[in-house]
CSV table of C-alpha atoms and ligand atoms in Angstrom, one decimal:
chain,number,residue,atom,x,y,z
A,151,MET,CA,27.2,0.8,-10.1
A,152,SER,CA,24.8,0.6,-7.2
A,153,ASP,CA,21.3,-0.4,-8.1
A,154,ILE,CA,18.8,2.3,-8.9
A,155,ALA,CA,16.8,2.9,-5.7
A,156,ILE,CA,13.9,5.4,-6.2
A,157,VAL,CA,11.3,5.7,-3.4
A,158,PRO,CA,8.5,5.9,-4.1
A,159,ALA,CA,9.1,4.0,-7.3
A,160,PRO,CA,8.0,5.9,-10.4
A,161,ARG,CA,5.0,4.4,-12.3
A,162,GLN,CA,7.3,3.6,-15.3
A,163,LEU,CA,11.0,3.2,-15.3
A,164,THR,CA,13.1,1.6,-18.1
A,165,VAL,CA,16.8,1.3,-18.0
A,166,ASP,CA,18.9,0.8,-21.2
A,167,GLU,CA,22.4,-0.5,-21.9
A,168,GLY,CA,25.1,2.2,-21.9
A,169,ARG,CA,26.0,5.3,-20.0
A,170,TRP,CA,26.0,9.1,-20.2
A,171,ILE,CA,29.4,10.4,-19.3
A,172,THR,CA,29.2,13.8,-17.7
A,173,ALA,CA,31.2,16.0,-15.3
A,174,ASP,CA,28.0,16.9,-13.3
A,175,PRO,CA,24.7,15.2,-13.9
A,176,VAL,CA,22.7,17.8,-12.0
A,177,ALA,CA,24.2,20.9,-13.5
A,178,ASP,CA,24.3,19.3,-17.0
A,179,ALA,CA,20.7,18.2,-17.2
A,180,VAL,CA,18.2,20.2,-19.3
A,181,ARG,CA,14.9,21.1,-17.7
A,182,ASP,CA,11.6,22.3,-19.2
A,183,VAL,CA,8.0,22.9,-18.1
A,184,VAL,CA,5.9,21.9,-21.1
A,185,GLU,CA,2.3,22.1,-22.1
A,186,ASN,CA,1.8,18.7,-23.5
A,187,LEU,CA,2.0,17.0,-20.1
A,188,ASP,CA,-0.6,17.0,-17.3
A,189,PRO,CA,0.2,19.4,-14.5
A,190,ASN,CA,1.3,16.5,-12.2
A,191,GLU,CA,3.2,14.6,-14.9
A,192,TYR,CA,6.9,14.5,-15.6
A,193,ARG,CA,9.4,12.6,-17.8
A,194,ILE,CA,13.1,12.0,-17.4
A,195,ASP,CA,15.2,10.9,-20.5
A,196,ILE,CA,18.8,10.1,-20.0
A,197,SER,CA,20.5,9.2,-23.3
A,198,ALA,CA,24.2,9.1,-24.2
A,199,ASP,CA,23.9,12.7,-25.3
A,200,GLY,CA,22.5,14.1,-22.0
A,201,ALA,CA,19.6,14.2,-19.6
A,202,ARG,CA,16.3,16.0,-20.1
A,203,LEU,CA,13.7,16.6,-17.4
A,204,THR,CA,10.3,17.7,-18.6
A,205,ALA,CA,7.2,18.4,-16.5
A,206,GLY,CA,3.7,19.8,-16.8
A,207,SER,CA,4.2,22.3,-14.0
A,208,GLU,CA,6.8,23.6,-11.6
A,209,ASP,CA,5.4,21.2,-8.9
A,210,ALA,CA,5.9,18.3,-11.3
A,211,LEU,CA,9.4,19.5,-12.2
A,212,ARG,CA,10.2,19.3,-8.5
A,213,TYR,CA,9.1,15.6,-8.6
A,214,ALA,CA,11.3,15.1,-11.6
A,215,GLU,CA,14.3,16.6,-9.7
A,216,THR,CA,13.7,14.5,-6.7
A,217,THR,CA,13.5,11.3,-8.8
A,218,TYR,CA,16.5,12.4,-10.9
A,219,ALA,CA,18.6,13.0,-7.8
A,220,GLN,CA,17.9,9.5,-6.5
A,221,LEU,CA,18.5,8.1,-10.0
A,222,VAL,CA,21.9,9.7,-10.5
A,223,GLU,CA,23.1,8.4,-7.1
A,224,SER,CA,23.6,5.1,-9.0
A,225,ALA,CA,26.2,6.7,-11.3
A,226,GLU,CA,29.7,5.1,-11.5
A,227,PRO,CA,33.0,7.0,-11.5
A,228,ALA,CA,34.5,7.5,-15.0
A,229,ALA,CA,37.7,8.8,-16.4
A,230,ASP,CA,38.8,12.4,-15.8
A,231,GLY,CA,36.8,12.8,-12.7
A,232,LYS,CA,33.6,12.4,-14.6
A,233,VAL,CA,30.7,10.0,-13.8
A,234,ALA,CA,28.8,7.5,-15.9
A,235,VAL,CA,25.0,7.7,-15.4
A,236,PRO,CA,22.8,4.8,-16.5
A,237,LEU,CA,20.6,5.5,-19.5
A,238,ALA,CA,17.0,5.6,-18.2
A,239,HIS,CA,13.6,6.7,-19.2
A,240,VAL,CA,10.9,7.7,-16.6
A,241,GLU,CA,7.2,8.4,-17.2
A,242,ASP,CA,5.5,9.4,-14.0
A,243,ALA,CA,2.6,11.0,-12.3
A,244,PRO,CA,0.9,10.4,-8.9
A,245,ARG,CA,-2.2,8.3,-8.6
A,246,PHE,CA,-3.7,10.7,-6.0
A,247,GLY,CA,-3.8,14.4,-5.6
A,248,TRP,CA,-3.8,14.3,-1.7
A,249,ARG,CA,-0.7,12.5,-0.4
A,250,GLY,CA,-0.5,13.6,3.2
A,251,MET,CA,0.8,13.1,6.6
A,252,MET,CA,-0.8,14.4,9.8
A,253,LEU,CA,1.4,15.6,12.6
A,254,ASP,CA,-0.1,16.1,16.1
A,255,VAL,CA,1.8,18.9,17.8
A,256,ALA,CA,-0.9,19.3,20.5
A,257,ARG,CA,-0.2,16.3,22.6
A,258,HIS,CA,3.5,16.9,22.4
A,259,PHE,CA,4.8,20.2,21.1
A,260,MET,CA,7.5,19.7,18.3
A,261,PRO,CA,10.1,22.3,17.6
A,262,LYS,CA,9.9,24.4,14.4
A,263,GLU,CA,13.2,23.0,13.1
A,264,PHE,CA,11.9,19.5,13.4
A,265,VAL,CA,8.7,20.4,11.5
A,266,LEU,CA,10.9,21.7,8.7
A,267,ARG,CA,12.8,18.4,8.6
A,268,ILE,CA,9.4,16.6,8.4
A,269,ILE,CA,8.6,18.8,5.4
A,270,ASP,CA,12.0,17.7,3.9
A,271,VAL,CA,11.2,14.1,4.3
A,272,LEU,CA,7.7,14.6,2.8
A,273,ALA,CA,9.3,16.2,-0.2
A,274,LEU,CA,11.9,13.4,-0.4
A,275,HIS,CA,8.9,11.0,-0.9
A,276,ARG,CA,7.0,13.3,-3.3
A,277,LEU,CA,4.2,13.8,-0.8
A,278,ASN,CA,2.3,17.1,-0.9
A,279,VAL,CA,0.2,17.7,2.2
A,280,LEU,CA,1.3,18.4,5.8
A,281,HIS,CA,-1.9,18.2,7.9
A,282,PHE,CA,-0.9,20.2,11.0
A,283,HIS,CA,-3.0,19.2,14.1
A,284,LEU,CA,-2.5,22.4,16.0
A,285,THR,CA,-5.1,22.2,18.8
A,286,ASP,CA,-6.4,19.6,21.2
A,287,ASP,CA,-7.4,19.1,24.8
A,288,GLN,CA,-3.7,18.9,25.9
A,289,GLY,CA,-2.4,22.0,24.2
A,290,TRP,CA,-3.2,25.0,21.9
A,291,ARG,CA,-0.2,25.6,19.6
A,292,VAL,CA,-1.1,28.6,17.4
A,293,GLU,CA,-0.8,32.2,18.3
A,294,ILE,CA,-4.1,34.1,18.0
A,295,GLU,CA,-3.8,37.8,18.5
A,296,ALA,CA,-7.4,38.4,19.5
A,297,TYR,CA,-7.2,35.8,22.3
A,298,PRO,CA,-3.7,35.8,23.8
A,299,ARG,CA,-4.7,33.4,26.6
A,300,LEU,CA,-5.1,30.6,24.1
A,301,THR,CA,-1.3,30.4,24.1
A,302,GLU,CA,-0.5,32.1,27.4
A,303,VAL,CA,-2.7,29.5,29.2
A,304,GLY,CA,-3.7,26.9,26.6
A,305,ALA,CA,-0.2,26.1,25.3
A,306,TRP,CA,1.1,24.8,28.7
A,307,ARG,CA,0.2,21.9,31.0
A,308,ALA,CA,1.6,21.5,34.5
A,309,GLU,CA,2.4,17.8,34.1
A,310,THR,CA,1.5,14.8,32.0
A,311,MET,CA,0.3,11.3,32.9
A,312,VAL,CA,2.9,8.5,32.9
A,313,GLY,CA,2.5,5.2,31.2
A,314,LYS,CA,-0.2,3.7,29.1
A,315,MET,CA,-3.8,5.0,29.6
A,316,SER,CA,-6.3,2.2,29.8
A,317,HIS,CA,-10.0,2.4,28.9
A,318,GLY,CA,-12.1,4.1,31.6
A,319,GLN,CA,-9.0,5.0,33.7
A,320,GLN,CA,-9.7,7.9,36.1
A,321,GLU,CA,-6.6,8.0,38.3
A,322,PHE,CA,-3.2,8.7,37.0
A,323,GLU,CA,0.5,8.9,37.9
A,324,TYR,CA,2.0,12.2,36.7
A,325,ASP,CA,5.5,13.1,35.7
A,326,GLY,CA,5.6,16.4,37.6
A,327,THR,CA,7.2,18.1,34.5
A,328,PRO,CA,5.6,21.1,32.8
A,329,HIS,CA,5.2,20.7,29.0
A,330,GLY,CA,4.2,23.1,26.3
A,331,GLY,CA,5.1,25.5,23.5
A,332,PHE,CA,3.4,27.2,20.6
A,333,TYR,CA,4.2,28.6,17.2
A,334,THR,CA,4.1,32.4,16.6
A,335,LYS,CA,2.5,33.6,13.5
A,336,ASP,CA,6.0,34.3,12.1
A,337,ASP,CA,7.0,30.7,12.8
A,338,LEU,CA,3.9,29.4,11.0
A,339,ARG,CA,4.5,31.7,8.0
A,340,GLU,CA,8.0,30.4,7.8
A,341,ILE,CA,6.8,26.8,7.9
A,342,VAL,CA,4.1,27.5,5.3
A,343,ALA,CA,6.7,29.2,3.0
A,344,TYR,CA,9.3,26.4,3.5
A,345,ALA,CA,6.6,23.8,2.6
A,346,ALA,CA,5.4,25.8,-0.4
A,347,ASP,CA,8.9,26.0,-1.8
A,348,ARG,CA,8.9,22.2,-1.8
A,349,GLY,CA,5.4,21.8,-3.3
A,350,ILE,CA,3.7,21.0,0.0
A,351,THR,CA,0.5,22.5,1.3
A,352,VAL,CA,0.2,22.9,5.1
A,353,VAL,CA,-3.4,22.2,6.0
A,354,PRO,CA,-4.1,23.5,9.6
A,355,GLU,CA,-6.6,21.8,11.8
A,356,ILE,CA,-8.5,23.5,14.5
A,357,ASP,CA,-10.3,20.6,16.1
A,358,LEU,CA,-13.8,21.5,17.2
A,359,PRO,CA,-16.3,21.4,18.9
A,360,GLY,CA,-14.7,18.6,20.9
A,361,HIS,CA,-11.0,18.3,21.7
A,362,MET,CA,-11.2,21.9,23.0
A,363,GLN,CA,-10.3,21.6,26.6
A,364,ALA,CA,-7.1,23.7,26.3
A,365,ALA,CA,-9.1,26.6,24.8
A,366,ILE,CA,-11.8,26.2,27.5
A,367,ALA,CA,-9.1,26.2,30.2
A,368,ALA,CA,-7.9,29.6,28.7
A,369,TYR,CA,-11.4,31.0,28.3
A,370,PRO,CA,-13.9,29.2,30.6
A,371,GLU,CA,-16.8,31.1,29.0
A,372,LEU,CA,-16.4,28.8,26.0
A,373,GLY,CA,-17.4,25.8,28.0
A,374,ASN,CA,-20.7,24.4,29.2
A,375,HIS,CA,-19.7,25.1,32.9
A,376,PRO,CA,-18.2,28.6,32.8
A,377,ASP,CA,-18.0,28.6,36.6
A,378,ARG,CA,-15.5,25.7,36.5
A,379,GLN,CA,-11.8,26.5,35.9
A,380,LEU,CA,-10.5,23.6,33.9
A,381,THR,CA,-6.8,22.8,33.5
A,382,VAL,CA,-5.2,22.0,30.1
A,383,ARG,CA,-5.7,18.3,30.1
A,384,GLN,CA,-2.9,16.3,31.6
A,385,TYR,CA,-3.9,12.8,30.4
A,386,TRP,CA,-5.1,11.3,27.2
A,387,GLY,CA,-8.5,10.0,26.0
A,388,ILE,CA,-11.7,11.9,25.1
A,389,SER,CA,-12.8,14.9,27.1
A,390,ASP,CA,-16.4,15.6,27.9
A,391,ASP,CA,-15.6,19.3,28.1
A,392,VAL,CA,-16.6,20.5,24.6
A,393,LEU,CA,-17.5,24.0,23.4
A,394,ASN,CA,-20.9,25.4,24.3
A,395,VAL,CA,-23.2,26.4,21.4
A,396,ASN,CA,-23.8,30.0,22.4
A,397,ASP,CA,-23.7,32.8,19.8
A,398,ALA,CA,-20.6,34.3,21.6
A,399,THR,CA,-18.7,31.1,21.2
A,400,VAL,CA,-19.6,30.9,17.5
A,401,GLU,CA,-18.2,34.4,17.1
A,402,PHE,CA,-15.1,33.6,19.1
A,403,VAL,CA,-14.3,30.6,16.9
A,404,LYS,CA,-15.0,32.6,13.7
A,405,THR,CA,-12.5,35.2,14.9
A,406,VAL,CA,-9.9,32.5,15.6
A,407,LEU,CA,-10.5,31.0,12.1
A,408,ARG,CA,-10.1,34.4,10.4
A,409,GLU,CA,-6.7,34.7,11.9
A,410,VAL,CA,-5.9,31.1,11.0
A,411,LEU,CA,-6.9,31.7,7.3
A,412,GLU,CA,-4.6,34.7,7.2
A,413,ILE,CA,-1.6,32.5,8.2
A,414,PHE,CA,-2.4,29.5,6.0
A,415,PRO,CA,-3.2,30.0,2.3
A,416,SER,CA,-4.3,26.4,2.0
A,417,PRO,CA,-7.5,25.9,-0.1
A,418,TYR,CA,-8.4,23.2,2.6
A,419,ILE,CA,-9.0,24.0,6.3
A,420,HIS,CA,-9.6,21.1,8.7
A,421,LEU,CA,-12.2,21.7,11.4
A,422,GLY,CA,-11.8,18.3,13.2
A,423,GLY,CA,-15.2,17.0,14.2
A,424,ASP,CA,-14.0,13.7,15.8
A,425,GLU,CA,-14.9,12.3,19.1
A,426,CYS,CA,-17.3,15.0,20.4
A,427,PRO,CA,-19.4,13.8,23.3
A,428,SER,CA,-22.7,15.5,23.7
A,429,VAL,CA,-23.3,14.8,27.4
A,430,GLN,CA,-22.7,18.4,28.4
A,431,TRP,CA,-25.1,19.7,25.8
A,432,ALA,CA,-27.8,17.2,27.1
A,433,GLU,CA,-27.3,18.7,30.6
A,434,SER,CA,-27.0,22.4,29.6
A,435,GLU,CA,-30.1,24.6,29.7
A,436,ALA,CA,-28.6,26.9,27.0
A,437,ALA,CA,-27.8,24.0,24.7
A,438,GLN,CA,-31.3,22.5,25.2
A,439,LYS,CA,-32.8,25.8,24.3
A,440,ARG,CA,-30.7,26.0,21.2
A,441,GLN,CA,-31.6,22.4,20.3
A,442,ALA,CA,-35.3,23.2,20.7
A,443,GLU,CA,-35.1,26.5,18.6
A,444,LEU,CA,-33.4,24.6,15.8
A,445,GLY,CA,-35.9,21.8,16.0
A,446,LEU,CA,-33.2,19.1,16.5
A,447,ASP,CA,-34.1,15.7,17.9
A,448,GLU,CA,-30.9,15.1,19.8
A,449,PRO,CA,-28.1,17.1,21.4
A,450,GLY,CA,-25.5,15.4,19.2
A,451,GLN,CA,-27.0,17.2,16.2
A,452,LEU,CA,-25.9,20.5,17.6
A,453,GLN,CA,-22.4,19.5,16.4
A,454,GLY,CA,-23.5,19.8,12.7
A,455,TRP,CA,-25.1,23.1,13.4
A,456,PHE,CA,-22.1,24.5,15.2
A,457,THR,CA,-19.7,23.4,12.5
A,458,ALA,CA,-21.9,24.9,9.7
A,459,GLN,CA,-22.0,28.2,11.6
A,460,VAL,CA,-18.2,28.6,12.0
A,461,ALA,CA,-17.5,27.1,8.5
A,462,GLU,CA,-19.2,30.2,7.0
A,463,VAL,CA,-15.8,31.9,7.5
A,464,LEU,CA,-14.2,29.3,5.2
A,465,ALA,CA,-16.9,29.8,2.6
A,466,GLU,CA,-16.4,33.6,2.7
A,467,GLU,CA,-12.8,33.1,1.8
A,468,GLY,CA,-13.3,30.4,-0.8
A,469,ARG,CA,-11.7,27.7,1.4
A,470,ARG,CA,-12.9,24.1,1.6
A,471,LEU,CA,-13.9,22.4,4.8
A,472,VAL,CA,-12.2,19.1,5.8
A,473,GLY,CA,-13.3,17.0,8.7
A,474,TRP,CA,-12.9,13.6,10.3
A,475,ASP,CA,-15.5,11.0,9.3
A,476,GLU,CA,-17.8,11.7,12.2
A,477,MET,CA,-18.8,14.8,10.3
A,478,VAL,CA,-20.7,12.7,7.8
A,479,GLU,CA,-23.2,11.9,10.6
A,480,THR,CA,-23.6,15.5,11.6
A,481,ASP,CA,-25.3,17.0,8.6
A,482,CYS,CA,-22.1,18.7,7.4
A,483,PRO,CA,-21.9,20.6,4.1
A,484,LYS,CA,-22.0,18.3,1.1
A,485,ASP,CA,-18.8,19.8,-0.3
A,486,ALA,CA,-16.8,18.9,2.9
A,487,VAL,CA,-13.8,16.6,2.3
A,488,ILE,CA,-14.0,13.7,4.7
A,489,MET,CA,-11.0,12.1,6.2
A,490,ALA,CA,-11.9,8.5,6.9
A,491,TRP,CA,-10.1,7.4,10.1
A,492,ARG,CA,-12.2,5.0,12.1
A,493,SER,CA,-12.0,2.4,9.3
A,494,ALA,CA,-11.8,2.1,5.6
A,495,GLN,CA,-15.5,1.3,5.7
A,496,ARG,CA,-16.2,4.8,7.0
A,497,GLY,CA,-14.5,6.0,3.8
A,498,GLU,CA,-17.0,3.9,1.8
A,499,VAL,CA,-19.9,5.5,3.6
A,500,ALA,CA,-18.6,9.0,3.0
A,501,ALA,CA,-18.0,8.3,-0.7
A,502,LYS,CA,-21.5,6.8,-1.0
A,503,ALA,CA,-22.9,10.0,0.6
A,504,GLY,CA,-21.2,11.9,-2.3
A,505,HIS,CA,-18.2,13.4,-0.3
A,506,GLU,CA,-14.7,13.5,-1.6
A,507,VAL,CA,-12.6,11.4,0.7
A,508,VAL,CA,-9.1,11.2,2.0
A,509,MET,CA,-8.4,7.6,3.2
A,510,ALA,CA,-6.7,7.7,6.6
A,511,PRO,CA,-7.9,4.4,8.2
A,512,CYS,CA,-6.5,3.6,11.6
A,513,GLU,CA,-6.1,-0.1,10.8
A,514,SER,CA,-3.6,0.7,8.0
A,515,VAL,CA,-2.0,4.2,8.3
A,516,TYR,CA,-2.1,5.2,12.0
A,517,PHE,CA,1.7,5.3,12.7
A,518,ASP,CA,1.1,5.8,16.4
A,519,TYR,CA,0.3,2.0,16.4
A,520,TYR,CA,3.0,-0.6,17.2
A,521,GLN,CA,5.1,-1.8,14.4
A,522,GLY,CA,6.4,-4.9,16.1
A,523,ASP,CA,6.2,-6.9,19.4
A,524,PRO,CA,4.9,-4.6,22.2
A,525,ALA,CA,7.2,-6.4,24.6
A,526,THR,CA,10.3,-5.0,22.9
A,527,GLU,CA,8.9,-1.8,21.2
A,528,PRO,CA,8.6,1.6,22.8
A,529,LEU,CA,5.2,2.2,24.5
A,530,ALA,CA,2.5,3.0,21.9
A,531,ILE,CA,-1.2,3.4,21.8
A,532,GLY,CA,-2.0,-0.1,20.6
A,533,GLY,CA,-2.7,-1.9,17.3
A,534,ASN,CA,0.0,-3.4,15.1
A,535,ILE,CA,1.0,-2.0,11.7
A,536,PRO,CA,4.3,-3.4,10.7
A,537,LEU,CA,6.1,-2.0,7.6
A,538,GLU,CA,4.8,-4.8,5.3
A,539,LYS,CA,1.2,-4.1,6.2
A,540,VAL,CA,1.7,-0.5,5.1
A,541,TYR,CA,3.3,-1.7,1.9
A,542,ASP,CA,0.2,-3.8,1.3
A,543,PHE,CA,-2.4,-1.1,2.0
A,544,GLU,CA,-4.9,-0.6,-0.8
A,545,VAL,CA,-6.1,2.9,-0.7
A,546,ILE,CA,-9.4,2.5,-2.6
A,547,PRO,CA,-12.0,0.3,-1.0
A,548,ALA,CA,-12.9,-2.4,-3.5
A,549,ALA,CA,-16.6,-2.3,-2.7
A,550,LEU,CA,-17.1,1.2,-4.3
A,551,SER,CA,-18.5,1.8,-7.8
A,552,ASP,CA,-16.3,3.5,-10.4
A,553,GLN,CA,-18.1,6.8,-9.7
A,554,GLU,CA,-17.6,6.5,-6.0
A,555,LYS,CA,-13.9,5.4,-6.5
A,556,ALA,CA,-13.4,8.7,-8.3
A,557,LEU,CA,-14.3,10.5,-5.0
A,558,ILE,CA,-11.2,9.0,-3.2
A,559,VAL,CA,-8.9,12.0,-3.7
A,560,GLY,CA,-6.0,10.7,-1.7
A,561,THR,CA,-4.6,9.2,1.4
A,562,GLN,CA,-2.9,10.2,4.6
A,563,CYS,CA,-0.8,8.7,7.4
A,564,GLN,CA,-1.2,9.9,11.0
A,565,ILE,CA,1.3,10.6,13.8
A,566,TRP,CA,-0.6,11.2,17.0
A,567,THR,CA,1.9,12.0,19.7
A,568,GLU,CA,0.4,10.9,23.0
A,569,TYR,CA,3.3,8.5,23.4
A,570,MET,CA,5.9,10.4,21.4
A,571,GLU,CA,7.6,13.1,23.5
A,572,GLY,CA,9.8,14.5,20.7
A,573,PRO,CA,11.5,14.3,17.4
A,574,GLU,CA,13.4,11.1,18.2
A,575,GLN,CA,10.2,9.1,19.0
A,576,VAL,CA,8.3,10.6,16.0
A,577,GLY,CA,11.1,9.6,13.7
A,578,TYR,CA,11.1,6.1,15.0
A,579,MET,CA,7.3,5.7,14.5
A,580,LEU,CA,7.1,7.5,11.2
A,581,LEU,CA,10.1,6.1,9.4
A,582,PRO,CA,10.4,4.1,7.3
A,583,ARG,CA,6.7,3.4,7.4
A,584,LEU,CA,6.3,6.7,5.6
A,585,SER,CA,8.4,5.3,2.7
A,586,ALA,CA,6.0,2.3,2.3
A,587,PHE,CA,3.0,4.7,2.6
A,588,ALA,CA,4.4,7.0,-0.1
A,589,GLU,CA,4.5,4.0,-2.6
A,590,ARG,CA,0.7,3.5,-2.1
A,591,ALA,CA,0.0,7.3,-2.2
A,592,TRP,CA,2.0,7.7,-5.3
A,593,GLY,CA,0.7,4.5,-7.0
A,594,SER,CA,4.0,2.9,-7.4
A,595,PRO,CA,3.8,-0.6,-9.1
A,596,LYS,CA,3.5,-3.3,-6.5
A,597,VAL,CA,6.2,-5.8,-7.5
A,598,SER,CA,6.9,-7.5,-4.2
A,599,TYR,CA,7.7,-6.5,-0.6
A,600,ASP,CA,11.3,-7.8,-1.2
A,601,GLU,CA,11.7,-5.6,-4.2
A,602,PHE,CA,10.6,-2.6,-2.0
A,603,LEU,CA,13.0,-3.6,0.7
A,604,ALA,CA,15.9,-3.7,-1.8
A,605,ARG,CA,15.2,-0.1,-2.7
A,606,LEU,CA,14.5,0.9,0.9
A,607,ARG,CA,17.8,-0.2,2.3
A,608,PRO,CA,19.9,2.4,0.4
A,609,HIS,CA,17.0,4.9,0.8
A,610,LEU,CA,17.5,4.9,4.6
A,611,ALA,CA,20.8,6.8,4.1
A,612,ARG,CA,18.8,9.7,2.6
A,613,ILE,CA,16.5,9.8,5.7
A,614,GLU,CA,19.6,9.7,7.9
A,615,ALA,CA,21.1,12.6,5.9
A,616,LEU,CA,18.1,14.7,7.0
A,617,GLY,CA,19.0,14.1,10.6
A,618,LEU,CA,15.9,12.1,11.3
A,619,ASN,CA,15.6,9.0,13.5
A,620,TYR,CA,14.0,5.9,12.0
A,621,ARG,CA,13.3,2.3,13.1
A,622,PRO,CA,16.0,0.0,11.7
A,623,LEU,CA,14.7,-2.8,9.4
A,624,ASP,CA,14.2,-6.2,11.1
B,795,ACM,C1,-8.8,10.6,15.5
B,795,ACM,O1,-8.0,9.7,15.5
B,795,ACM,N1,-9.5,10.9,16.7
B,795,ACM,C2,-9.2,11.3,14.3
């Protein structure tokens, strides 16, 4: 028998002496959704008489199936073409409700088929959120019928900078190769349905009011210098070209969001809010007038006002606003879920301010960071997050009170794709760090890194079977 290798490990697993002999462990197992378990909870009981999977909901039954499939891989051949399955008992439920991965398809467009494989690998790890970063300075990836130029113009850039961008860099070498692509509404509905069938919610992000250069290139009237024709940005970093704060722009964004809500049934909608410079608002007569009308002290405060205006569309539809941690500093609605990315400490600040928080700190779960020696690894944005560091990640900051800890609703890893041109590069950066991340998101018992590696080695074959690339273990 090969050893049992379940990733992420269930909260409780006991293995007994003996075997269940069966022709087909999957077909012969009994399954039930029951009322005496919590909606996320499931059990697996394998006795000499058979296997029984019970769960508190259809979603939890899916978790049971995923765990069970990994468990029965350790069966041995028996007489008459049957197999001998180890007797085991699993009691399991996730520690967190939000167990996510963010995929940036704006910096580099990723084909729909690959997005479906990403959903498969999330399901394999009993993760339940795909945060889809659909728009940024370098590309707009979602079809919006009211504003066709968002994809006709905004989804394409003429060329892309080559090599690593350094701080303050102004001059670049370019590859001379056009890049782009977008998802039609049908593509997105297919992705949403495929994810839903696997218990995964697709949370779309329309990043605003910064990170909007692609949209402004398509519709210059959205910018603070409508007389300037911008290009879809061809290099990385933070653009000063942010949305203006005119009524017409608020209405434009609301129309976009109504179409987005129609595609994505997610109860959560991400409106970005990160890295929004206010230099253009400080220089703009119209923004200054708006600031004075609203009685705001600083141009940066216009961000909170703008977000609150467009978030009305979410409230009308009963959806919940999610934003990056800068939003805490911009007077955002109190019921906004905050995604702490700049540091774990930003998550503490958000929880202390009473927000629900998804922990996504760059120092632990930014998978665009290096995972080994930069001299031998593919070009990456910086940092260093080897596999073991992900395994050691503690989601909940220790400094919080019990009441504040209860506001940490989950965690999420990030794939920003400035330095990942396609599926092969994404697979290399994501996997198997995602496997270690899934252990922390699920709340698997932390036995030791070596124990994790012993389960991970056979698990890599499951990742390979999905056709995904991964970084081989050292
Ligand atoms: C971010 O990394 N700008 C959220």
